[in-house]
Coordinates of C-alpha atoms in Angstrom, one line a residue:
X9 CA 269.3 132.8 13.4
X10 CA 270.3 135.3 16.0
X11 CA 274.3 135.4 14.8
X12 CA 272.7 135.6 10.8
X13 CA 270.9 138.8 11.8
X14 CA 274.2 140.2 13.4
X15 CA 276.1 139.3 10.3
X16 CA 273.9 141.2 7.9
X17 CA 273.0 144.3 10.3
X18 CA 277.1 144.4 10.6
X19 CA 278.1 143.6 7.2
X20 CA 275.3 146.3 6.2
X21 CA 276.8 148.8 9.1
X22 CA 280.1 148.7 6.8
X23 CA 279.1 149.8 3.8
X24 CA 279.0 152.7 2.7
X25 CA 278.9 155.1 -0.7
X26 CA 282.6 156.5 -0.2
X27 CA 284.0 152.6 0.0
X28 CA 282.2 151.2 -3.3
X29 CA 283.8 152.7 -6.5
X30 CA 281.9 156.0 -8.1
X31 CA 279.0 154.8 -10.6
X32 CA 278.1 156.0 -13.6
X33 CA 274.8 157.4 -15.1
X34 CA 274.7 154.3 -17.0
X35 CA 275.0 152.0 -13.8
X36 CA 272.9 153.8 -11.8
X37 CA 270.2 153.6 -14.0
X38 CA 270.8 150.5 -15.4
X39 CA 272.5 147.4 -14.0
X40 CA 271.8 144.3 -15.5
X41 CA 268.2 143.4 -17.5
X42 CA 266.8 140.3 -16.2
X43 CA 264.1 138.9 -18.2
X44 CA 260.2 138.4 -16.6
X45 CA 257.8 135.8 -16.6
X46 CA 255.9 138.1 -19.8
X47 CA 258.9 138.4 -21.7
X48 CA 259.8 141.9 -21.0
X49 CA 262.9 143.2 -19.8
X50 CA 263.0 144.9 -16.2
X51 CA 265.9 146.8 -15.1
X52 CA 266.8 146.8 -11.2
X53 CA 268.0 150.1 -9.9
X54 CA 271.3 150.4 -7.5
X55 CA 268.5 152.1 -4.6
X56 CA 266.6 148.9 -5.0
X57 CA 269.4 146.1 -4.1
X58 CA 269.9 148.0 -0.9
X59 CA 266.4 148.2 -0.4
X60 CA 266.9 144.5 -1.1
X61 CA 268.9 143.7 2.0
X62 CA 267.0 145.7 4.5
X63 CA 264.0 143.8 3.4
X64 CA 266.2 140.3 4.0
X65 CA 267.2 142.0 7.4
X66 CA 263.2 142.4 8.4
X67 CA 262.3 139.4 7.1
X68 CA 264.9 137.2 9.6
X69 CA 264.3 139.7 12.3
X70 CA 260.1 138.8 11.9
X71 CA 261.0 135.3 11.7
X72 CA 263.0 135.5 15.1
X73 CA 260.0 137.2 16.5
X74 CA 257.7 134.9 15.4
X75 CA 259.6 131.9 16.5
X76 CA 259.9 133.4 20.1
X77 CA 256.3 134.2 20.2
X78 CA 255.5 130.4 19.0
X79 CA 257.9 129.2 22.2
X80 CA 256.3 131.8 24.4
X81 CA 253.0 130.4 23.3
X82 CA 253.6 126.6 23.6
X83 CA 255.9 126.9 27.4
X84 CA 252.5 129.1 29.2
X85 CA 250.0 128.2 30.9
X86 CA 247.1 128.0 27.7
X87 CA 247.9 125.6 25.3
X88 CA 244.7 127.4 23.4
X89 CA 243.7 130.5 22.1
X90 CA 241.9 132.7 24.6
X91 CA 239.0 133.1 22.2
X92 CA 237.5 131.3 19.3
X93 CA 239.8 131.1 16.3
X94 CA 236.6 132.4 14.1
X95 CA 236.6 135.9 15.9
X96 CA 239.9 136.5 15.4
X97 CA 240.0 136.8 12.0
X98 CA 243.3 138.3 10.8
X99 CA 244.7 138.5 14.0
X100 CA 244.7 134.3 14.5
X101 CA 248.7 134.1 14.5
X102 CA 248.9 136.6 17.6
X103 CA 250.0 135.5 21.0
X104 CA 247.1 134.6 22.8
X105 CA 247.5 137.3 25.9
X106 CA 247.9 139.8 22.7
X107 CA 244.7 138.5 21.3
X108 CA 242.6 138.5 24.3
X109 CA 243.5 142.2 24.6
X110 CA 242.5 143.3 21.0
X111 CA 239.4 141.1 21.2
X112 CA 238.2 140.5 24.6
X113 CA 235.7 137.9 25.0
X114 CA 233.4 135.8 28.3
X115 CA 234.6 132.5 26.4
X116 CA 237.8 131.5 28.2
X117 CA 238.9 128.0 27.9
X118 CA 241.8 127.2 31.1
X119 CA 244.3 124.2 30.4
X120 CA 243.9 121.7 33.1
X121 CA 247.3 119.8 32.1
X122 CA 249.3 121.9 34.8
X123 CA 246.3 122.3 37.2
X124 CA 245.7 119.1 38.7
X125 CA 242.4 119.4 40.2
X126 CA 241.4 116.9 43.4
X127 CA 237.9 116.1 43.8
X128 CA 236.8 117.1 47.1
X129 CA 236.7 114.6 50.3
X130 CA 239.8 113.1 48.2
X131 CA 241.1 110.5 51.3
X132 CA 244.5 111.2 50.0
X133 CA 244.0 114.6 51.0
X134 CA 241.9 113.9 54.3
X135 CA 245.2 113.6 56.7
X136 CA 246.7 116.9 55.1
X137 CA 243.9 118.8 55.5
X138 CA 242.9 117.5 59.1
X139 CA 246.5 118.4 59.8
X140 CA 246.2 121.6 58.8
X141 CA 243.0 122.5 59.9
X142 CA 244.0 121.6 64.0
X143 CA 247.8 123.1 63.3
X144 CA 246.0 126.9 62.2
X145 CA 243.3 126.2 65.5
X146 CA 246.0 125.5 67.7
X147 CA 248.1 128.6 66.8
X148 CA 244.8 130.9 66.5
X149 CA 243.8 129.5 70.3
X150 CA 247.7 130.4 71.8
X151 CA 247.4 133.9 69.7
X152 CA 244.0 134.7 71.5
X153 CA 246.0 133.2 74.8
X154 CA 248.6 135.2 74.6
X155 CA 246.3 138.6 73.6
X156 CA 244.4 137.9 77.5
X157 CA 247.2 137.6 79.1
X158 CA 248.6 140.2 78.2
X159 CA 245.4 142.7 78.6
X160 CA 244.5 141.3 82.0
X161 CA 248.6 141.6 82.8
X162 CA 248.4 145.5 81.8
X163 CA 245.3 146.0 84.3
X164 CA 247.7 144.4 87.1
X165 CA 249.8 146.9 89.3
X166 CA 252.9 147.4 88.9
X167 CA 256.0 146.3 91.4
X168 CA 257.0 150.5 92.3
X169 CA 252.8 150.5 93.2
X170 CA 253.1 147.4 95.0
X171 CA 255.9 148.0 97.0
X172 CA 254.0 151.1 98.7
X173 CA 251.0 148.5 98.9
X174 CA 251.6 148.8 102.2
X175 CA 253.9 149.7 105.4
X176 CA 255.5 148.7 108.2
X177 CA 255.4 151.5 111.2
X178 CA 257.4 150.8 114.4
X179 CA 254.8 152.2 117.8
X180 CA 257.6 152.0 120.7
X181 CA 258.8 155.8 119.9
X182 CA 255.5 157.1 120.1
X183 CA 255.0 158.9 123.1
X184 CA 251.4 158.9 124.5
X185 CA 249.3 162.1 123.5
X186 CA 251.3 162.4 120.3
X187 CA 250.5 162.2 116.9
X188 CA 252.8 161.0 113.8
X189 CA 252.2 161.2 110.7
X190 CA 253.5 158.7 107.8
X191 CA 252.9 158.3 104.6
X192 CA 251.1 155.5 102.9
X193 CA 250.0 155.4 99.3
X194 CA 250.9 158.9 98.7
X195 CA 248.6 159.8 101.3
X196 CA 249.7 160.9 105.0
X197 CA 248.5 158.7 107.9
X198 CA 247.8 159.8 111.2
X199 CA 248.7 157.8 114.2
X200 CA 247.8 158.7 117.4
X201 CA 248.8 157.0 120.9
X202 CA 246.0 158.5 123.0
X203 CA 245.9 158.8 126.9
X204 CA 243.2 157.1 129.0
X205 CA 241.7 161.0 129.6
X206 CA 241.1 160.7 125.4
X207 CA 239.8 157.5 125.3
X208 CA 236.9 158.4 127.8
X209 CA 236.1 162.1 126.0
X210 CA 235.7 160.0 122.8
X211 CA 233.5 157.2 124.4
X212 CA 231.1 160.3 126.5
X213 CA 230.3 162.2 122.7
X214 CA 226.5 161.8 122.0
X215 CA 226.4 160.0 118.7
X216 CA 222.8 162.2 117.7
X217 CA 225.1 165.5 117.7
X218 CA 227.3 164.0 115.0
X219 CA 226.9 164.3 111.8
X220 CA 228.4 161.5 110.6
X221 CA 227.4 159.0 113.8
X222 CA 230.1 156.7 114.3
X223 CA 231.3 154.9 117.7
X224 CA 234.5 155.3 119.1
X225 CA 235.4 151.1 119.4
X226 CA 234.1 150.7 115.6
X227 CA 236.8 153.1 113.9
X228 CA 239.8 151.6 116.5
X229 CA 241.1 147.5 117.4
X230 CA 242.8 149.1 120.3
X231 CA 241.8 151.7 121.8
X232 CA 245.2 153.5 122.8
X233 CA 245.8 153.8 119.1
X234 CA 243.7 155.8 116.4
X235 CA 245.3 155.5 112.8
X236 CA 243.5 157.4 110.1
X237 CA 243.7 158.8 106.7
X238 CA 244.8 162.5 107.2
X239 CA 242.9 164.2 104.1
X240 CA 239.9 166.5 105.0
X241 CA 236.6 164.8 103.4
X242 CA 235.9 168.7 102.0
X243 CA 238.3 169.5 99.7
X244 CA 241.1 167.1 100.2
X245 CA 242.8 169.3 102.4
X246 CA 245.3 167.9 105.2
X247 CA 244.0 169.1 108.5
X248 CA 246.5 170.3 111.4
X249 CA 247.1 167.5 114.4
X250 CA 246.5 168.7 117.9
X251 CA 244.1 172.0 117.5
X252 CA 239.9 172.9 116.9
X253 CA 237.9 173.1 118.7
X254 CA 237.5 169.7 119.9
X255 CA 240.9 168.8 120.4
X256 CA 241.4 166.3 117.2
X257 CA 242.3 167.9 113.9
X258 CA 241.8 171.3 112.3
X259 CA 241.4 171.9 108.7
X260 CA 242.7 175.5 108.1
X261 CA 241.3 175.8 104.5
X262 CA 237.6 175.8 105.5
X263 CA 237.3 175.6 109.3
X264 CA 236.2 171.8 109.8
X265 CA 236.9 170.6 113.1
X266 CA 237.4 166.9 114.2
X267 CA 237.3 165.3 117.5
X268 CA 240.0 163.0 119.4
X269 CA 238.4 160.1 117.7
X270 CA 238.8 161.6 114.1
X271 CA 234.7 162.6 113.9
X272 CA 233.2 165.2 112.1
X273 CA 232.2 167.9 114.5
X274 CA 231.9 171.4 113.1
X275 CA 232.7 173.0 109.7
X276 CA 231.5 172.0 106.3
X277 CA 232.8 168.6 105.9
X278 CA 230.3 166.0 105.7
X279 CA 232.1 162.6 106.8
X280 CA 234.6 161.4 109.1
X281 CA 237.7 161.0 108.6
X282 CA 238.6 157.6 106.9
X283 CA 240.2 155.2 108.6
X284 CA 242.4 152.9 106.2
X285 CA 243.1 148.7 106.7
X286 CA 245.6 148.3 109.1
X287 CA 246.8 145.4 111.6
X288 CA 248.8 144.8 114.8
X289 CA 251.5 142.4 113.7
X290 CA 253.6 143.0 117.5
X291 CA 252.5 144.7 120.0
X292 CA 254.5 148.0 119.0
X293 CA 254.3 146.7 115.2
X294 CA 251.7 148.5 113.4
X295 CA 251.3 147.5 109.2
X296 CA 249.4 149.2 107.1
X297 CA 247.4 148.0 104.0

């Protein structure tokens, strides 16, 4: 039907007034009489047989739509119309997706045919859906798995923080009286090899003159050595080894003095200074943290 329709739009394409021969009054007004059902004569005009093949034109071109719209209609999913055939009215030969536009209506009818519908607990289904149900748990349980381990992992330090956990300090070039410093955590560490004249001044101190009362043998594990965090508890400043008042530390930005034995003794800071985790691991090995 398609290659018909060509063949008349082309063979329609070609004509044209100049190609036919010129016509006459007589023929353009008359062509041939034909005779009608009443008896009289009719004349059909030269305007009117082209009008003629236009019409056959639209007429195979309606029928090619139609058709298409019957195969549309009988290949989709409704194998009924979308609404009663009673409210249609002249619209009835429409496709139905057409007709539930113009008239739109609650009563829709579905075609099961291509929708086969399982009751449910169906035991042909049972395994399926047992294997499917434990197959999403399972992959929803190693998601939320994964999701911990990776929160609690982010919380964890890192290697670089780690590494400067802690230190390893060697004691045998330390010379008695002295005090080195090292640094630990990003904070400097003060260690001090003390003399037996130091080790009696801190052990004589009244512990109801300090403001912060701490013994000597509770902030040391040996006595020759005193390893503390060298940060003033006022500000944060870092006091000077070997000077105050009391022959400890000094802390230049406020004037607080400590003693030999790292105590608060005068100025306005109001603890000690803190003495960090530390062991012995030789006898001139010292490790920090």
């Amino acid at each position: 039907m398609m290659r018909i329709a060509g063949r008349r739009l082309s063979s329609l394409s070609r004509w044209s007034p100049s190609s036919s021969a010129p016509a006459t009054s007589t023929q353009l007004s008359r062509i041939q009489p034909s005779n009608g059902d009443d008896g009289s004569s009719r004349f059909i005009s030269a305007p009117h047989l082209l009008n003629s093949g236009f019409r056959d034109l639209i007429r195979v071109l309606l029928e090619l739509v139609k058709h298409s719209m019957q195969s549309t209609t009988t290949s989709g999913f409704s194998s009924e119309s979308l609404a009663p055939s009673h409210d249609l009215g002249s619209i009835s030969d429409l496709p139905p997706t057409v007709a539930a536009l113009k008239n739109p209506t609650s009563k829709i009818v579905y075609d099961e045919y291509n929708h086969e519908r399982y009751p449910p607990g169906d035991p042909s289904k049972r395994a399926f859906a047992y294997f499917v149900l434990t197959g999403g748990r399972f992959i929803y349980a190693s998601l939320i798995r994964l999701l911990v381990l990776k929160f609690v992992l982010s919380m964890s330090a890192s290697k670089d923080v780690l590494a400067l956990a802690s230190i390893e300090v060697d004691l045998s070039s330390i010379e008695p009286g002295s005090t080195v410093t090292v640094k630990w955590r990003g904070k400097p560490v003060f260690i001090r090899r003390r003399t037996e004249d130091d080790i009696k001044t801190a052990n004589s101190v009244d512990l109801g003159s300090l403001r912060d009362p701490q013994e000597d043998a509770v902030r040391v594990k040996n006595p020759e050595w005193l390893i503390v965090i060298g940060v003033c508890t006022h500000l944060g400043c870092i006091p000077l080894p070997n000077a105050g008042d009391f022959g400890g530390w000094f802390c230049p930005c406020h004037g607080s003095h400590y003693d030999i034995s790292g105590r608060i003794r005068k100025g306005p800071a109001p603890y000690n200074l803190e003495v960090p985790t530390y062991t012995f691991l030789e006898e001139n090995k010292l490790m920090i943290g």
